[in-house]
CSV table of C-alpha atoms and ligand atoms in Angstrom, one decimal:
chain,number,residue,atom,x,y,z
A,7,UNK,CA,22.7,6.9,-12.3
A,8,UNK,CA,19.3,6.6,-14.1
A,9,UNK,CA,16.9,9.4,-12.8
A,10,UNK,CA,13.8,7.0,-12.0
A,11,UNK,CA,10.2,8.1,-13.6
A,12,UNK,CA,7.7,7.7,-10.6
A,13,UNK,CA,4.0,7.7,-10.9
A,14,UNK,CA,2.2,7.5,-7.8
A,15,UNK,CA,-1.0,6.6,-6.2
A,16,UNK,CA,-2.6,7.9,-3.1
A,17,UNK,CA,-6.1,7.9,-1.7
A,18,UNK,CA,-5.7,9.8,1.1
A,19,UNK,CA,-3.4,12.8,3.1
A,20,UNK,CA,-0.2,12.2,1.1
A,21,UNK,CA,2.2,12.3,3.7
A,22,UNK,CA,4.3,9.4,2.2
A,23,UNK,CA,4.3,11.4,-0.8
A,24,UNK,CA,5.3,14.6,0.1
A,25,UNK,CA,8.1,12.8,1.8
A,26,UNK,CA,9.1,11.7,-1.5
A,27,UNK,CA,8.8,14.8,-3.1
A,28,UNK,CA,10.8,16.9,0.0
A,29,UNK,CA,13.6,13.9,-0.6
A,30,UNK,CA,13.7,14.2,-4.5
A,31,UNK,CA,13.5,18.1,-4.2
A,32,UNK,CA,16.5,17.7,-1.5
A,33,UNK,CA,18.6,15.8,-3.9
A,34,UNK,CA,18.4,12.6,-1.9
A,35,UNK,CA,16.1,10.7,-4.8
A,36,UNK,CA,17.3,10.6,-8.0
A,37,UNK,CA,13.8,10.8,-9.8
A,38,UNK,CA,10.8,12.6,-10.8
A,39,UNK,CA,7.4,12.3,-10.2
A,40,UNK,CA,5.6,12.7,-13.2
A,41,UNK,CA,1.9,12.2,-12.0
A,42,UNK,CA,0.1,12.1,-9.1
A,43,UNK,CA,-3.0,9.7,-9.9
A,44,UNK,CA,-5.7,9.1,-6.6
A,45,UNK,CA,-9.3,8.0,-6.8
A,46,UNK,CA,-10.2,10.3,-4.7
A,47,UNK,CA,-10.7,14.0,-6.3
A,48,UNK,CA,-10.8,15.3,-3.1
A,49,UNK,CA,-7.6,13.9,-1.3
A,50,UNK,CA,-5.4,16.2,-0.2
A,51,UNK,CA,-2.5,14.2,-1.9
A,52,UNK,CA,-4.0,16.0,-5.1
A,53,UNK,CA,-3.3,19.1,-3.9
A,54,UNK,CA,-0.1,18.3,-2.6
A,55,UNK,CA,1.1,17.5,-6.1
A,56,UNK,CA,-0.6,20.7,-7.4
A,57,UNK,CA,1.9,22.8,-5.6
A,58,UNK,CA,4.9,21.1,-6.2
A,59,UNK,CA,3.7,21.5,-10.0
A,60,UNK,CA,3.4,17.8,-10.2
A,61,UNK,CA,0.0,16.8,-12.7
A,62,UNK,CA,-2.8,16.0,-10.6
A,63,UNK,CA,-4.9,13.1,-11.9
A,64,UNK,CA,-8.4,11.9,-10.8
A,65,UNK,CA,-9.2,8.7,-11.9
A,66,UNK,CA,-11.6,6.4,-10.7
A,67,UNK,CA,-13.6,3.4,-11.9
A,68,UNK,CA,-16.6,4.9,-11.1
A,69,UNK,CA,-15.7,6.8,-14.7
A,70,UNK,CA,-15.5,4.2,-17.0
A,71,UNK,CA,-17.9,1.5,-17.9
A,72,UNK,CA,-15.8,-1.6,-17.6
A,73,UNK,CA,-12.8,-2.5,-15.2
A,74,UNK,CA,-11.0,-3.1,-18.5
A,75,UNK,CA,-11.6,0.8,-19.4
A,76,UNK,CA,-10.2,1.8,-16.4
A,77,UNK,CA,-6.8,-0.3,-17.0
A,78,UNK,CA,-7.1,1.1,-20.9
A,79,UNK,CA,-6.7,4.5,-19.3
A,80,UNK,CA,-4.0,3.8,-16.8
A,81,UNK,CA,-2.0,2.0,-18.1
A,82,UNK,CA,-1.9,4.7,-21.5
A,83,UNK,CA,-1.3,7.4,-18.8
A,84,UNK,CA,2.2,4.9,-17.0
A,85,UNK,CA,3.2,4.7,-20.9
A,86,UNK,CA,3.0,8.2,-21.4
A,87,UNK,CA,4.6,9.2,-18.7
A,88,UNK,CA,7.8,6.7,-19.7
A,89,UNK,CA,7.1,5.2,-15.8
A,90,UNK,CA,10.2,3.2,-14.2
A,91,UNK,CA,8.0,2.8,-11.1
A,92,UNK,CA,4.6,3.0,-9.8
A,93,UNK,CA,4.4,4.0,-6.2
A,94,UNK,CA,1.6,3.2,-3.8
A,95,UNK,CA,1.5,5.5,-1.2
A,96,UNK,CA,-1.8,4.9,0.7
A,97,UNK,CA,-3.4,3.5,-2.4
A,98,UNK,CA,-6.7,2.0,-1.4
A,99,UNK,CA,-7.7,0.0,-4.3
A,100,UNK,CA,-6.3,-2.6,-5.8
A,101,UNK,CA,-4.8,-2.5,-8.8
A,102,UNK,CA,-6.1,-5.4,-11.6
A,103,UNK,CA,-3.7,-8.6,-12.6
A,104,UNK,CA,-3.5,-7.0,-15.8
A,105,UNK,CA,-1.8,-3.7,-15.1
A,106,UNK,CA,0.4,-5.4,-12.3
A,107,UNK,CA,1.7,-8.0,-14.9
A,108,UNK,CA,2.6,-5.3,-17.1
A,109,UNK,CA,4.6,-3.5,-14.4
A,110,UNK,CA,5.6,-6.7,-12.8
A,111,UNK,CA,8.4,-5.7,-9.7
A,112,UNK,CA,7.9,-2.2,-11.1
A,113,UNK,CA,5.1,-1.0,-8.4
A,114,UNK,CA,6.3,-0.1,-5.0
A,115,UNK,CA,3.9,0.0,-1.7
A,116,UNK,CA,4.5,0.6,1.9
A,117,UNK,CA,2.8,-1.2,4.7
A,118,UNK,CA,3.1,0.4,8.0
A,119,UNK,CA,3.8,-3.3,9.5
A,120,UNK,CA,6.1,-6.0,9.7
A,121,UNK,CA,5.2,-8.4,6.1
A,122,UNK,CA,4.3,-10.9,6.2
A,123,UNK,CA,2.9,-10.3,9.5
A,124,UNK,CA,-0.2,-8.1,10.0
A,125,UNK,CA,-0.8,-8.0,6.5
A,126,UNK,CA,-3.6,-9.2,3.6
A,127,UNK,CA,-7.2,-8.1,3.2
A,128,UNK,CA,-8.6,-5.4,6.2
A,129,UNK,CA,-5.4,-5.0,7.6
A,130,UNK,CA,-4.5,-1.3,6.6
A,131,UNK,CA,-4.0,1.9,8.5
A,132,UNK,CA,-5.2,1.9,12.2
A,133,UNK,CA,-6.5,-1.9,11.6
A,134,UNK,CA,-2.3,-3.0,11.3
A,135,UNK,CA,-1.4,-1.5,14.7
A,136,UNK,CA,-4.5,-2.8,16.2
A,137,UNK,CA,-3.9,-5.7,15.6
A,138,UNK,CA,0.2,-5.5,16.6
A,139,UNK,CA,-1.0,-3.8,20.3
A,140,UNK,CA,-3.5,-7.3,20.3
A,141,UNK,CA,-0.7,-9.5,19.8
A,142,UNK,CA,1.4,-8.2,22.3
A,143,UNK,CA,4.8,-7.7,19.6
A,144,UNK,CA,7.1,-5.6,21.2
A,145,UNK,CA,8.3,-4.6,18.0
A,146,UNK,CA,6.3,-3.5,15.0
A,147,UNK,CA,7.7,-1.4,11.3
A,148,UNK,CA,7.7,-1.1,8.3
A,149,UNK,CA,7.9,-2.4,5.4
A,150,UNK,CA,8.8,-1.5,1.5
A,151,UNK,CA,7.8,-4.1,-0.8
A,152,UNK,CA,7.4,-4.8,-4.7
A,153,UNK,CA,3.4,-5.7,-5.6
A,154,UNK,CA,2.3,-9.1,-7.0
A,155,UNK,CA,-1.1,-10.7,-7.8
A,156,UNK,CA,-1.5,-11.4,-4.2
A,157,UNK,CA,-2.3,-8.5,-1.6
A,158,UNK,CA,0.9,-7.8,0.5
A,159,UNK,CA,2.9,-10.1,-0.6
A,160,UNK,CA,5.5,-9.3,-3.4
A,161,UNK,CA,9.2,-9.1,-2.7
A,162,UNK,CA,10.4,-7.4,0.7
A,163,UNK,CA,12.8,-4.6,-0.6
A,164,UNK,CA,13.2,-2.8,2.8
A,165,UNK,CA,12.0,-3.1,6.6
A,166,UNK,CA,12.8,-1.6,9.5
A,167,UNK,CA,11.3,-2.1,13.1
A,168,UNK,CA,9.7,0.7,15.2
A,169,UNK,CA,9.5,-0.2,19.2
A,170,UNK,CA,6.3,-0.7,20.5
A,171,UNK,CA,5.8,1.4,23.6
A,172,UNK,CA,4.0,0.1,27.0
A,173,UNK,CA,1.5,3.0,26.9
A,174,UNK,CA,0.6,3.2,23.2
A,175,UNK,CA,-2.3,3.2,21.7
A,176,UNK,CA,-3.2,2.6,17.8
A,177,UNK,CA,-3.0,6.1,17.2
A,178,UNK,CA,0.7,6.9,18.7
A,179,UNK,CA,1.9,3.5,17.4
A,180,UNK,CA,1.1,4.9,14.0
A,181,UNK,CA,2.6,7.8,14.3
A,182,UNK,CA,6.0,6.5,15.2
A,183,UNK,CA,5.4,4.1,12.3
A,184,UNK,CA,5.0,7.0,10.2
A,185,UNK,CA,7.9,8.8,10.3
A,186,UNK,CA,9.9,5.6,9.6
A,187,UNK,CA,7.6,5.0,6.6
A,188,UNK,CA,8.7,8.7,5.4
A,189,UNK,CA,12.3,8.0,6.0
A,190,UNK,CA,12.1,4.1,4.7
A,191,UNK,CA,10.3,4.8,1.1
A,192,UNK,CA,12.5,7.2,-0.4
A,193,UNK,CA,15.4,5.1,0.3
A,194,UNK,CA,14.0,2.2,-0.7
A,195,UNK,CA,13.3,4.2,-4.1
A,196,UNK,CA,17.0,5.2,-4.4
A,197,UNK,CA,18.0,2.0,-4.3
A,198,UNK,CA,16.4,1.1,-7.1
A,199,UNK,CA,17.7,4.3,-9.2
A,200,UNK,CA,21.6,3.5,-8.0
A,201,UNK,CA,20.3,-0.3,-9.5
A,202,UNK,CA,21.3,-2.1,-6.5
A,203,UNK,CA,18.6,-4.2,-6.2
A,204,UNK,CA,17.7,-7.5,-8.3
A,205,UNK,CA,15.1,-10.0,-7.9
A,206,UNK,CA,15.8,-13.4,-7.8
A,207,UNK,CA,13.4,-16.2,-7.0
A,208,UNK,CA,10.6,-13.4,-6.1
A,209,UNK,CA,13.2,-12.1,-3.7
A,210,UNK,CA,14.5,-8.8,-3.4
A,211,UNK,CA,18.3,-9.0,-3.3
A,212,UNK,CA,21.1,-6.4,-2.5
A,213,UNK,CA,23.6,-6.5,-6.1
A,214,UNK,CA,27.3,-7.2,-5.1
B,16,LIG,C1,0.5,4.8,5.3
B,16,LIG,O1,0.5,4.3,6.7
B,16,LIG,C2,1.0,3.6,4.4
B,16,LIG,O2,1.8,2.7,5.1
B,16,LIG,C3,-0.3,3.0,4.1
B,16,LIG,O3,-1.2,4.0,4.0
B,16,LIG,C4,-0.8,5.1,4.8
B,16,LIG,C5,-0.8,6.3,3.9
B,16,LIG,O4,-0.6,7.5,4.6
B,16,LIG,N1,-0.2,2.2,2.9
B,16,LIG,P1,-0.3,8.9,3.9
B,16,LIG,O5,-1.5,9.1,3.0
B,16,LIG,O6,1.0,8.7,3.1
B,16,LIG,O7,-0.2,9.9,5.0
């Protein structure tokens, strides 16, 4: 079994990738995260990589003058690092055609919904289950998925529902959500490093 290179990208807390980390660390992923990359120098998900020894990357558009800088420097830093897979984990900008071409079914993301349901532009974080309470679903979930050109889209590798309670609000909807997501990622990632999963027709299938 291949151990996987990961490279992820966060914005935000990190929780979905200290999940990772606690799973790899508990033998349960068969990979390494070699870089922790966030456009935000002062998310916690930085820190949370500082302490597991993990390098801690800011890098943001905002530091280069063209978009096509930006890609330059990212995608030299996914070479570098020898990357089998990017993970998004709370990512909140999109990544360019160019680098997603290069890593085509290489990048990973987690939406805390049901694909393609309650997906696509504005529908992230509290927005997804806001809109799930609105439409009366009984059921909502998760969903692990492989990126393409097109926002939420790409190959479904894994879902799994989460009930939706009578008395829940946004909040406590995401929040069950969220401890599937932490359970759902890692094994999606796993998958991948026992090399069970192939894609066929831009579909994510199970190897026999
Ligand atoms: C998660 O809900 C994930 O589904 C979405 O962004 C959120 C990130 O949360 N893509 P965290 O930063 O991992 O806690």
């Amino acid at each position: 079994m291949k151990k996987l290179n990961l490279v992820a990208f966060a914005s935000g807390g990190g929780t979905n990738l200290q999940a990772i980390i606690d799973n790899i660390e508990a033998g349960k992923v068969n990979a390494r995260i070699k870089a922790v990359i966030s456009n935000n120098s002062k998310a916690f998900c930085l820190e949370r990589a500082r302490k597991h020894n993990i390098p801690a990357i800011h890098l943001s558009h905002k530091m280069f003058a063209t978009p096509d800088e930006f890609d330059d420097k990212l995608l030299s830093v996914l070479k570098e690092n020898e990357v089998d897979f990017v993970i998004l984990a709370g990512y909140m900008k999109i990544l360019s055609p160019r680098v997603i071409k290069a890593y085509k079914n290489k990048i990973l993301n987690i939406h805390p919904g049901l694909l393609p349901h309650f997906g696509g532009k504005g529908m992230y974080g509290i927005h997804v289950h806001e809109a799930v309470l609105k439409s009366g679903m009984k059921v909502s979930g998760v969903t692990v998925h492989l990126v393409d050109e097109i926002y939420d889209h790409g190959p479904i590798v894994l879902q799994k529902c989460v009930p939706v309670e009578d008395h829940d609000t946004p909040e406590s909807l995401a929040q069950r959500v969220l401890k599937v997501e932490h359970q759902l990622y890692s094994e999606a990632i796993q998958l991948f490093a026992e090399d069970k999963i192939e894609i066929r027709d831009n579909k994510a299938h199970f190897k026999r």
